Amino acid sequence: MKYMVLPFGCQVNRSDAERIRTILNSMGFEESEFEDDPDLAIKGIIACSVRQKAVDRIYGKIRNWNASKGKSLTFLSGCFLPVDGKKFEGLFDFVFPIDMASRLPKMISERTEGGMESEVLPSSGEFASNDVMRQEEIERFWQLRPTYSSKSEAFIPIQNGCNKFCTFCAVPYTRGREVSRLSGSILAELRSLVERNYRSLTLLGQNVNSYGLDKGSSELNFAALMRSIGEIGRETDEDFWTYFTSPHPRDMSVELLDVIAEYDVLAKQINLPLQSGDNEVLKRMNRNYSVEDYQQVVHEIRRILPEATLFTDIIVGFCGETDAQFERTLEAIKEFQFDMAYIAKYSPRSGALSARWEDDVSLKVKERRFIEASEVLREVTALKNKQMLNSKQKILLCGKDKQKGYLFGHTEGRIPVRLDSNAARVKSYGEEVENREVGEFTMAQIISTGLFSVEGRMV
Ligand code: SF4
């Protein structure tokens, strides 16, 4: 019998899906990629309900599935509000928060004749009803060895939930308060990946650099966790890059930056969500920092990690954002010289505080601001990428390009690299590219640069 799990949304959901796959594999189910596979006995969704569109997509999917359901079972987990969970209960066979996923074998075995309970997971008792139980449940889930979807890049969850309560975000309500994974369990997973030649490892959490704070002095803080990873790099003498996402500017300490500078295996790439370049808007977003605070953090990044690339997230058209306030975001993009920015037009997310406020910036204005911000960003990134011309860069090969004979990859700073559009004219070089393994490091000379990516030739 077969199963299929569809993760929607961000990397956290994709990472959670990798563990759910392990649970189902251990129960003897076989994964299928096809929704219309007649042997499908289990169909699941790892939900992302940050936007109404995503919620509508879940409704669309389950209605389709239920129309030809037969004896198959359906489940929903991931990011959703308790109130949405209640609505979904009538449509799916099982709806459970991700920290209860280790109960899935019991839920399934109770519904299937003969029982198919996994031996991997203890699965007795009631759903966790307090913080201690919640911690135990999610730890049990994290201890599962994921069924990774790549052989060279992996995501390692280190935290679930968030305590920051940004007014535009529903995560503290969908995933609950921060729970940090035990550092021993994180380091064991990372070490086993390094030993299997994984080259790109990303630590995942909704507020990743506040890791450990929920456990006080009984757990490492984020800088100490990163130091332990650096030591694994030295001890094993393996070559890999460790990234983390998403951090909060308030928790970006000098101690952390010093640790990143000290170890080769800690990638020199920082994602620092700015969201807005205006203090009044930042206040309404409850971001708890000012543009001046952000400036100070960027100053420290440039001082301690001068080679690091800087990525950010920006929201345009947040409730009440005036033209003048938006202009300050444009200024910030120029001032902070981002290497990449994920720009989003604001849309209310159900459950978030701002969803109760008037969404008073029209779609037309949001679109105009999105285009303007993207244009300013393109000017900045084109100039920054130009500085890479003719330089030699270490590249992680990530996959074959759509065009035969070419590969794509990225630098340590996560700048996308395509190898090499002129290679078609150099037959032997094209073959060399073709024969390289995905997941290897290679050196390349940058031979041309674009707005958001560069092109290189292996050297
Ligand atoms: S820090 Fe990130 S996850 Fe937490 S509330 Fe703010 S935007 Fe959401």
PDB file of C-alpha atoms in Angstrom, residues 69-335:
ATOM      1  CA  LYS A  69     -11.860   8.578  -1.304  1.00  0.00           C
ATOM      2  CA  GLY A  70     -12.713   4.886  -1.125  1.00  0.00           C
ATOM      3  CA  LYS A  71     -10.942   3.320   1.866  1.00  0.00           C
ATOM      4  CA  SER A  72      -7.978   5.675   1.847  1.00  0.00           C
ATOM      5  CA  LEU A  73      -7.243   7.799   4.915  1.00  0.00           C
ATOM      6  CA  THR A  74      -6.388  11.503   4.899  1.00  0.00           C
ATOM      7  CA  PHE A  75      -4.536  13.678   7.400  1.00  0.00           C
ATOM      8  CA  LEU A  76      -3.634  17.302   7.912  1.00  0.00           C
ATOM      9  CA  SER A  77      -0.800  18.698  10.013  1.00  0.00           C
ATOM     10  CA  GLY A  78       1.658  21.616   9.874  1.00  0.00           C
ATOM     11  CA  CYS A  79       0.863  25.301  10.280  1.00  0.00           C
ATOM     12  CA  PHE A  80      -2.803  26.084  10.904  1.00  0.00           C
ATOM     13  CA  LEU A  81      -4.849  27.960  13.455  1.00  0.00           C
ATOM     14  CA  PRO A  82      -6.757  25.892  16.032  1.00  0.00           C
ATOM     15  CA  VAL A  83      -9.963  27.430  14.670  1.00  0.00           C
ATOM     16  CA  ASP A  84      -9.110  26.236  11.122  1.00  0.00           C
ATOM     17  CA  GLY A  85      -8.146  22.832  12.544  1.00  0.00           C
ATOM     18  CA  LYS A  86     -11.671  22.525  13.943  1.00  0.00           C
ATOM     19  CA  LYS A  87     -13.157  23.294  10.520  1.00  0.00           C
ATOM     20  CA  PHE A  88     -10.848  20.794   8.815  1.00  0.00           C
ATOM     21  CA  GLU A  89     -11.684  18.018  11.280  1.00  0.00           C
ATOM     22  CA  GLY A  90     -14.874  17.178   9.404  1.00  0.00           C
ATOM     23  CA  LEU A  91     -13.015  16.894   6.100  1.00  0.00           C
ATOM     24  CA  PHE A  92      -9.846  14.951   7.007  1.00  0.00           C
ATOM     25  CA  ASP A  93      -9.672  11.661   8.924  1.00  0.00           C
ATOM     26  CA  PHE A  94      -6.954  13.054  11.206  1.00  0.00           C
ATOM     27  CA  VAL A  95      -5.991  16.622  12.014  1.00  0.00           C
ATOM     28  CA  PHE A  96      -3.132  17.117  14.447  1.00  0.00           C
ATOM     29  CA  PRO A  97      -0.469  19.722  15.285  1.00  0.00           C
ATOM     30  CA  ILE A  98       3.016  18.757  14.117  1.00  0.00           C
ATOM     31  CA  ASP A  99       4.245  18.174  17.662  1.00  0.00           C
ATOM     32  CA  MET A 100       1.730  15.307  17.846  1.00  0.00           C
ATOM     33  CA  ALA A 101       2.905  13.634  14.640  1.00  0.00           C
ATOM     34  CA  SER A 102       4.491  10.733  16.506  1.00  0.00           C
ATOM     35  CA  ARG A 103       0.900   9.602  17.247  1.00  0.00           C
ATOM     36  CA  LEU A 104       0.177   9.040  13.571  1.00  0.00           C
ATOM     37  CA  PRO A 105       0.894   5.273  13.622  1.00  0.00           C
ATOM     38  CA  LYS A 106      -1.574   4.784  16.450  1.00  0.00           C
ATOM     39  CA  MET A 107      -4.211   6.892  14.725  1.00  0.00           C
ATOM     40  CA  ILE A 108      -3.781   4.890  11.512  1.00  0.00           C
ATOM     41  CA  SER A 109      -3.625   1.497  13.174  1.00  0.00           C
ATOM     42  CA  GLU A 110      -6.842   2.187  15.066  1.00  0.00           C
ATOM     43  CA  ARG A 111      -8.565   2.785  11.748  1.00  0.00           C
ATOM     44  CA  THR A 112      -7.088  -0.121   9.815  1.00  0.00           C
ATOM     45  CA  GLU A 113      -7.875  -3.749  10.337  1.00  0.00           C
ATOM     46  CA  GLY A 114      -5.165  -5.908  11.865  1.00  0.00           C
ATOM     47  CA  GLY A 115      -3.169  -2.904  13.096  1.00  0.00           C
ATOM     48  CA  MET A 116      -0.089  -1.571  11.355  1.00  0.00           C
ATOM     49  CA  GLU A 117       1.483   0.192  14.257  1.00  0.00           C
ATOM     50  CA  SER A 118       5.105   1.234  13.833  1.00  0.00           C
ATOM     51  CA  GLU A 119       7.729  -0.033  16.194  1.00  0.00           C
ATOM     52  CA  VAL A 120       9.711   3.158  15.773  1.00  0.00           C
ATOM     53  CA  LEU A 121       7.436   5.297  17.872  1.00  0.00           C
ATOM     54  CA  PRO A 122       5.818   4.928  21.234  1.00  0.00           C
ATOM     55  CA  SER A 123       2.281   6.046  20.640  1.00  0.00           C
ATOM     56  CA  SER A 124       0.124   5.688  23.682  1.00  0.00           C
ATOM     57  CA  GLY A 125      -1.658   8.179  25.880  1.00  0.00           C
ATOM     58  CA  GLU A 126      -3.647  11.287  25.140  1.00  0.00           C
ATOM     59  CA  PHE A 127      -2.543  14.281  23.083  1.00  0.00           C
ATOM     60  CA  ALA A 128      -0.134  16.528  24.948  1.00  0.00           C
ATOM     61  CA  SER A 129      -2.025  18.916  27.142  1.00  0.00           C
ATOM     62  CA  ASN A 130       0.754  20.906  28.758  1.00  0.00           C
ATOM     63  CA  ASP A 131       4.172  22.355  27.897  1.00  0.00           C
ATOM     64  CA  VAL A 132       6.179  19.455  29.328  1.00  0.00           C
ATOM     65  CA  MET A 133       4.183  16.949  27.303  1.00  0.00           C
ATOM     66  CA  ARG A 134       4.428  19.141  24.220  1.00  0.00           C
ATOM     67  CA  GLN A 135       8.194  19.243  24.594  1.00  0.00           C
ATOM     68  CA  GLU A 136       8.340  15.443  24.927  1.00  0.00           C
ATOM     69  CA  GLU A 137       6.133  14.928  21.876  1.00  0.00           C
ATOM     70  CA  ILE A 138       8.083  17.224  19.571  1.00  0.00           C
ATOM     71  CA  GLU A 139      11.416  15.815  20.767  1.00  0.00           C
ATOM     72  CA  ARG A 140      10.166  12.327  19.890  1.00  0.00           C
ATOM     73  CA  PHE A 141       9.240  13.595  16.431  1.00  0.00           C
ATOM     74  CA  TRP A 142      12.631  15.295  15.946  1.00  0.00           C
ATOM     75  CA  GLN A 143      14.449  12.130  16.948  1.00  0.00           C
ATOM     76  CA  LEU A 144      13.120  10.365  13.857  1.00  0.00           C
ATOM     77  CA  ARG A 145      15.671   9.984  11.111  1.00  0.00           C
ATOM     78  CA  PRO A 146      14.154  11.933   8.218  1.00  0.00           C
ATOM     79  CA  THR A 147      13.708  10.542   4.734  1.00  0.00           C
ATOM     80  CA  TYR A 148      15.735  13.365   3.176  1.00  0.00           C
ATOM     81  CA  SER A 149      14.734  14.510  -0.268  1.00  0.00           C
ATOM     82  CA  SER A 150      18.310  15.423  -1.320  1.00  0.00           C
ATOM     83  CA  LYS A 151      21.648  13.632  -1.033  1.00  0.00           C
ATOM     84  CA  SER A 152      23.702  16.783  -0.513  1.00  0.00           C
ATOM     85  CA  GLU A 153      21.506  19.464   1.088  1.00  0.00           C
ATOM     86  CA  ALA A 154      19.498  18.985   4.282  1.00  0.00           C
ATOM     87  CA  PHE A 155      17.350  21.030   6.632  1.00  0.00           C
ATOM     88  CA  ILE A 156      17.675  20.404  10.361  1.00  0.00           C
ATOM     89  CA  PRO A 157      14.842  21.656  12.594  1.00  0.00           C
ATOM     90  CA  ILE A 158      16.156  23.154  15.834  1.00  0.00           C
ATOM     91  CA  GLN A 159      13.059  24.919  17.140  1.00  0.00           C
ATOM     92  CA  ASN A 160       9.289  24.990  16.808  1.00  0.00           C
ATOM     93  CA  GLY A 161       7.053  28.028  17.346  1.00  0.00           C
ATOM     94  CA  CYS A 162       7.792  31.685  18.062  1.00  0.00           C
ATOM     95  CA  ASN A 163       7.454  34.162  20.955  1.00  0.00           C
ATOM     96  CA  LYS A 164       7.883  37.384  18.984  1.00  0.00           C
ATOM     97  CA  PHE A 165       4.265  38.161  17.986  1.00  0.00           C
ATOM     98  CA  CYS A 166       4.905  40.330  14.945  1.00  0.00           C
ATOM     99  CA  THR A 167       1.494  41.772  14.180  1.00  0.00           C
ATOM    100  CA  PHE A 168       1.431  40.509  10.556  1.00  0.00           C
ATOM    101  CA  CYS A 169       2.320  36.915  11.436  1.00  0.00           C
ATOM    102  CA  ALA A 170       0.242  34.000  12.722  1.00  0.00           C
ATOM    103  CA  VAL A 171       3.085  31.605  13.598  1.00  0.00           C
ATOM    104  CA  PRO A 172       2.854  32.070  17.399  1.00  0.00           C
ATOM    105  CA  TYR A 173      -0.792  30.972  17.095  1.00  0.00           C
ATOM    106  CA  THR A 174      -0.388  28.193  14.496  1.00  0.00           C
ATOM    107  CA  ARG A 175       2.765  26.587  15.932  1.00  0.00           C
ATOM    108  CA  GLY A 176       2.600  27.904  19.481  1.00  0.00           C
ATOM    109  CA  ARG A 177       5.412  29.246  21.663  1.00  0.00           C
ATOM    110  CA  GLU A 178       9.085  28.488  21.090  1.00  0.00           C
ATOM    111  CA  VAL A 179      10.296  25.002  21.928  1.00  0.00           C
ATOM    112  CA  SER A 180      14.005  24.361  21.344  1.00  0.00           C
ATOM    113  CA  ARG A 181      15.203  20.930  20.294  1.00  0.00           C
ATOM    114  CA  LEU A 182      17.830  19.324  22.538  1.00  0.00           C
ATOM    115  CA  SER A 183      21.287  20.301  21.283  1.00  0.00           C
ATOM    116  CA  GLY A 184      22.542  16.700  21.603  1.00  0.00           C
ATOM    117  CA  SER A 185      19.873  15.566  19.145  1.00  0.00           C
ATOM    118  CA  ILE A 186      20.640  18.424  16.691  1.00  0.00           C
ATOM    119  CA  LEU A 187      24.377  17.764  16.756  1.00  0.00           C
ATOM    120  CA  ALA A 188      23.892  14.008  16.317  1.00  0.00           C
ATOM    121  CA  GLU A 189      21.732  14.585  13.226  1.00  0.00           C
ATOM    122  CA  LEU A 190      24.210  17.086  11.815  1.00  0.00           C
ATOM    123  CA  ARG A 191      27.198  14.813  12.440  1.00  0.00           C
ATOM    124  CA  SER A 192      25.511  11.890  10.709  1.00  0.00           C
ATOM    125  CA  LEU A 193      24.766  14.105   7.680  1.00  0.00           C
ATOM    126  CA  VAL A 194      28.346  15.347   7.549  1.00  0.00           C
ATOM    127  CA  GLU A 195      29.601  11.760   7.695  1.00  0.00           C
ATOM    128  CA  ARG A 196      27.383  10.980   4.709  1.00  0.00           C
ATOM    129  CA  ASN A 197      28.936  13.828   2.693  1.00  0.00           C
ATOM    130  CA  TYR A 198      26.092  16.338   2.945  1.00  0.00           C
ATOM    131  CA  ARG A 199      27.549  19.699   1.941  1.00  0.00           C
ATOM    132  CA  SER A 200      24.841  22.242   2.732  1.00  0.00           C
ATOM    133  CA  LEU A 201      23.065  22.107   6.084  1.00  0.00           C
ATOM    134  CA  THR A 202      20.435  24.634   7.145  1.00  0.00           C
ATOM    135  CA  LEU A 203      19.292  24.997  10.746  1.00  0.00           C
ATOM    136  CA  LEU A 204      15.587  25.771  10.751  1.00  0.00           C
ATOM    137  CA  GLY A 205      13.385  27.630  13.178  1.00  0.00           C
ATOM    138  CA  GLN A 206      10.827  30.419  13.067  1.00  0.00           C
ATOM    139  CA  ASN A 207      13.045  32.596  15.261  1.00  0.00           C
ATOM    140  CA  VAL A 208      16.186  30.565  14.967  1.00  0.00           C
ATOM    141  CA  ASN A 209      18.709  32.731  16.792  1.00  0.00           C
ATOM    142  CA  SER A 210      16.664  32.765  20.004  1.00  0.00           C
ATOM    143  CA  TYR A 211      17.401  29.029  20.134  1.00  0.00           C
ATOM    144  CA  GLY A 212      17.809  27.709  23.676  1.00  0.00           C
ATOM    145  CA  LEU A 213      16.360  30.744  25.485  1.00  0.00           C
ATOM    146  CA  ASP A 214      13.212  28.806  26.436  1.00  0.00           C
ATOM    147  CA  LYS A 215      15.400  26.363  28.356  1.00  0.00           C
ATOM    148  CA  GLY A 216      17.516  28.898  30.259  1.00  0.00           C
ATOM    149  CA  SER A 217      20.912  27.755  31.483  1.00  0.00           C
ATOM    150  CA  SER A 218      20.121  24.073  30.914  1.00  0.00           C
ATOM    151  CA  GLU A 219      20.678  24.413  27.141  1.00  0.00           C
ATOM    152  CA  LEU A 220      23.244  25.980  24.792  1.00  0.00           C
ATOM    153  CA  ASN A 221      22.383  29.358  23.324  1.00  0.00           C
ATOM    154  CA  PHE A 222      22.467  29.739  19.535  1.00  0.00           C
ATOM    155  CA  ALA A 223      26.061  30.997  19.398  1.00  0.00           C
ATOM    156  CA  ALA A 224      27.227  28.028  21.505  1.00  0.00           C
ATOM    157  CA  LEU A 225      25.270  25.635  19.285  1.00  0.00           C
ATOM    158  CA  MET A 226      26.999  27.097  16.214  1.00  0.00           C
ATOM    159  CA  ARG A 227      30.364  26.789  17.949  1.00  0.00           C
ATOM    160  CA  SER A 228      29.695  23.078  18.560  1.00  0.00           C
ATOM    161  CA  ILE A 229      28.955  22.700  14.829  1.00  0.00           C
ATOM    162  CA  GLY A 230      32.207  24.498  14.026  1.00  0.00           C
ATOM    163  CA  GLU A 231      34.031  22.023  16.255  1.00  0.00           C
ATOM    164  CA  ILE A 232      32.388  19.078  14.417  1.00  0.00           C
ATOM    165  CA  GLY A 233      33.817  20.583  11.226  1.00  0.00           C
ATOM    166  CA  ARG A 234      37.322  20.703  12.703  1.00  0.00           C
ATOM    167  CA  GLU A 235      37.093  17.252  14.251  1.00  0.00           C
ATOM    168  CA  THR A 236      35.829  15.502  11.110  1.00  0.00           C
ATOM    169  CA  ASP A 237      37.869  17.676   8.728  1.00  0.00           C
ATOM    170  CA  GLU A 238      34.872  17.580   6.377  1.00  0.00           C
ATOM    171  CA  ASP A 239      34.036  20.431   4.046  1.00  0.00           C
ATOM    172  CA  PHE A 240      30.459  21.731   4.401  1.00  0.00           C
ATOM    173  CA  TRP A 241      28.482  24.961   4.800  1.00  0.00           C
ATOM    174  CA  THR A 242      26.052  25.549   7.673  1.00  0.00           C
ATOM    175  CA  TYR A 243      23.263  28.102   7.202  1.00  0.00           C
ATOM    176  CA  PHE A 244      20.397  29.151   9.458  1.00  0.00           C
ATOM    177  CA  THR A 245      16.981  30.661   8.857  1.00  0.00           C
ATOM    178  CA  SER A 246      15.046  32.723   9.881  1.00  0.00           C
ATOM    179  CA  PRO A 247      16.724  34.881  12.495  1.00  0.00           C
ATOM    180  CA  HIS A 248      15.392  38.019  14.183  1.00  0.00           C
ATOM    181  CA  PRO A 249      17.571  41.176  14.196  1.00  0.00           C
ATOM    182  CA  ARG A 250      17.075  41.579  17.950  1.00  0.00           C
ATOM    183  CA  ASP A 251      18.740  38.235  18.657  1.00  0.00           C
ATOM    184  CA  MET A 252      21.703  38.712  16.279  1.00  0.00           C
ATOM    185  CA  SER A 253      24.504  38.955  18.827  1.00  0.00           C
ATOM    186  CA  VAL A 254      28.140  39.946  18.331  1.00  0.00           C
ATOM    187  CA  GLU A 255      28.992  36.651  20.060  1.00  0.00           C
ATOM    188  CA  LEU A 256      27.212  34.772  17.241  1.00  0.00           C
ATOM    189  CA  LEU A 257      28.966  36.766  14.502  1.00  0.00           C
ATOM    190  CA  ASP A 258      32.352  36.138  16.144  1.00  0.00           C
ATOM    191  CA  VAL A 259      31.653  32.393  16.163  1.00  0.00           C
ATOM    192  CA  ILE A 260      30.655  32.428  12.469  1.00  0.00           C
ATOM    193  CA  ALA A 261      33.899  34.248  11.662  1.00  0.00           C
ATOM    194  CA  GLU A 262      35.945  31.638  13.509  1.00  0.00           C
ATOM    195  CA  TYR A 263      34.869  28.471  11.669  1.00  0.00           C
ATOM    196  CA  ASP A 264      35.066  27.658   7.953  1.00  0.00           C
ATOM    197  CA  VAL A 265      32.025  25.371   8.079  1.00  0.00           C
ATOM    198  CA  LEU A 266      29.738  28.212   9.254  1.00  0.00           C
ATOM    199  CA  ALA A 267      28.632  29.861   6.022  1.00  0.00           C
ATOM    200  CA  LYS A 268      29.277  33.560   5.587  1.00  0.00           C
ATOM    201  CA  GLN A 269      25.724  34.371   4.639  1.00  0.00           C
ATOM    202  CA  ILE A 270      23.266  36.216   6.875  1.00  0.00           C
ATOM    203  CA  ASN A 271      19.545  36.491   6.346  1.00  0.00           C
ATOM    204  CA  LEU A 272      18.338  39.468   8.394  1.00  0.00           C
ATOM    205  CA  PRO A 273      14.650  40.284   7.840  1.00  0.00           C
ATOM    206  CA  LEU A 274      14.184  44.069   7.821  1.00  0.00           C
ATOM    207  CA  GLN A 275      10.457  44.134   6.851  1.00  0.00           C
ATOM    208  CA  SER A 276      10.307  47.954   6.665  1.00  0.00           C
ATOM    209  CA  GLY A 277      12.701  50.909   6.551  1.00  0.00           C
ATOM    210  CA  ASP A 278      10.385  53.109   8.607  1.00  0.00           C
ATOM    211  CA  ASN A 279      10.349  53.207  12.409  1.00  0.00           C
ATOM    212  CA  GLU A 280       6.631  53.920  12.705  1.00  0.00           C
ATOM    213  CA  VAL A 281       5.773  50.927  10.480  1.00  0.00           C
ATOM    214  CA  LEU A 282       8.231  48.721  12.379  1.00  0.00           C
ATOM    215  CA  LYS A 283       6.467  49.710  15.583  1.00  0.00           C
ATOM    216  CA  ARG A 284       3.064  48.786  14.159  1.00  0.00           C
ATOM    217  CA  MET A 285       4.577  45.491  13.023  1.00  0.00           C
ATOM    218  CA  ASN A 286       5.775  44.954  16.627  1.00  0.00           C
ATOM    219  CA  ARG A 287       9.239  44.140  15.346  1.00  0.00           C
ATOM    220  CA  ASN A 288      10.848  45.592  18.478  1.00  0.00           C
ATOM    221  CA  TYR A 289      13.776  47.246  16.734  1.00  0.00           C
ATOM    222  CA  SER A 290      14.286  50.550  14.982  1.00  0.00           C
ATOM    223  CA  VAL A 291      16.063  51.214  11.685  1.00  0.00           C
ATOM    224  CA  GLU A 292      18.955  52.541  13.805  1.00  0.00           C
ATOM    225  CA  ASP A 293      19.128  49.224  15.729  1.00  0.00           C
ATOM    226  CA  TYR A 294      19.155  47.359  12.421  1.00  0.00           C
ATOM    227  CA  GLN A 295      21.896  49.687  11.148  1.00  0.00           C
ATOM    228  CA  GLN A 296      23.994  48.777  14.176  1.00  0.00           C
ATOM    229  CA  VAL A 297      23.574  45.030  13.516  1.00  0.00           C
ATOM    230  CA  VAL A 298      24.538  45.481   9.840  1.00  0.00           C
ATOM    231  CA  HIS A 299      27.543  47.526  10.957  1.00  0.00           C
ATOM    232  CA  GLU A 300      28.694  44.617  13.155  1.00  0.00           C
ATOM    233  CA  ILE A 301      28.091  42.094  10.347  1.00  0.00           C
ATOM    234  CA  ARG A 302      30.229  44.159   7.937  1.00  0.00           C
ATOM    235  CA  ARG A 303      32.943  44.611  10.591  1.00  0.00           C
ATOM    236  CA  ILE A 304      33.139  40.981  11.699  1.00  0.00           C
ATOM    237  CA  LEU A 305      32.139  39.202   8.470  1.00  0.00           C
ATOM    238  CA  PRO A 306      33.148  41.561   5.646  1.00  0.00           C
ATOM    239  CA  GLU A 307      32.780  38.819   3.018  1.00  0.00           C
ATOM    240  CA  ALA A 308      29.281  37.753   4.120  1.00  0.00           C
ATOM    241  CA  THR A 309      26.309  38.246   1.816  1.00  0.00           C
ATOM    242  CA  LEU A 310      23.238  39.865   3.360  1.00  0.00           C
ATOM    243  CA  PHE A 311      19.706  38.759   2.499  1.00  0.00           C
ATOM    244  CA  THR A 312      16.461  40.210   3.822  1.00  0.00           C
ATOM    245  CA  ASP A 313      12.657  40.057   3.801  1.00  0.00           C
ATOM    246  CA  ILE A 314      10.547  43.125   3.084  1.00  0.00           C
ATOM    247  CA  ILE A 315       6.804  43.728   3.227  1.00  0.00           C
ATOM    248  CA  VAL A 316       5.358  46.580   1.171  1.00  0.00           C
ATOM    249  CA  GLY A 317       1.897  48.066   1.711  1.00  0.00           C
ATOM    250  CA  PHE A 318       1.504  47.135   5.381  1.00  0.00           C
ATOM    251  CA  CYS A 319      -1.577  48.648   7.079  1.00  0.00           C
ATOM    252  CA  GLY A 320      -1.279  52.432   7.125  1.00  0.00           C
ATOM    253  CA  GLU A 321       2.017  52.583   5.189  1.00  0.00           C
ATOM    254  CA  THR A 322       2.277  56.031   3.547  1.00  0.00           C
ATOM    255  CA  ASP A 323       4.272  56.914   0.431  1.00  0.00           C
ATOM    256  CA  ALA A 324       6.856  58.657   2.608  1.00  0.00           C
ATOM    257  CA  GLN A 325       7.207  55.593   4.827  1.00  0.00           C
ATOM    258  CA  PHE A 326       7.604  53.361   1.779  1.00  0.00           C
ATOM    259  CA  GLU A 327      10.294  55.721   0.421  1.00  0.00           C
ATOM    260  CA  ARG A 328      12.289  55.009   3.579  1.00  0.00           C
ATOM    261  CA  THR A 329      12.191  51.289   2.734  1.00  0.00           C
ATOM    262  CA  LEU A 330      13.651  52.126  -0.692  1.00  0.00           C
ATOM    263  CA  GLU A 331      16.376  54.138   1.037  1.00  0.00           C
ATOM    264  CA  ALA A 332      17.078  51.199   3.339  1.00  0.00           C
ATOM    265  CA  ILE A 333      17.522  48.801   0.386  1.00  0.00           C
ATOM    266  CA  LYS A 334      20.131  51.193  -1.038  1.00  0.00           C
ATOM    267  CA  GLU A 335      21.801  51.815   2.303  1.00  0.00           C
TER     268      GLU A 335
END
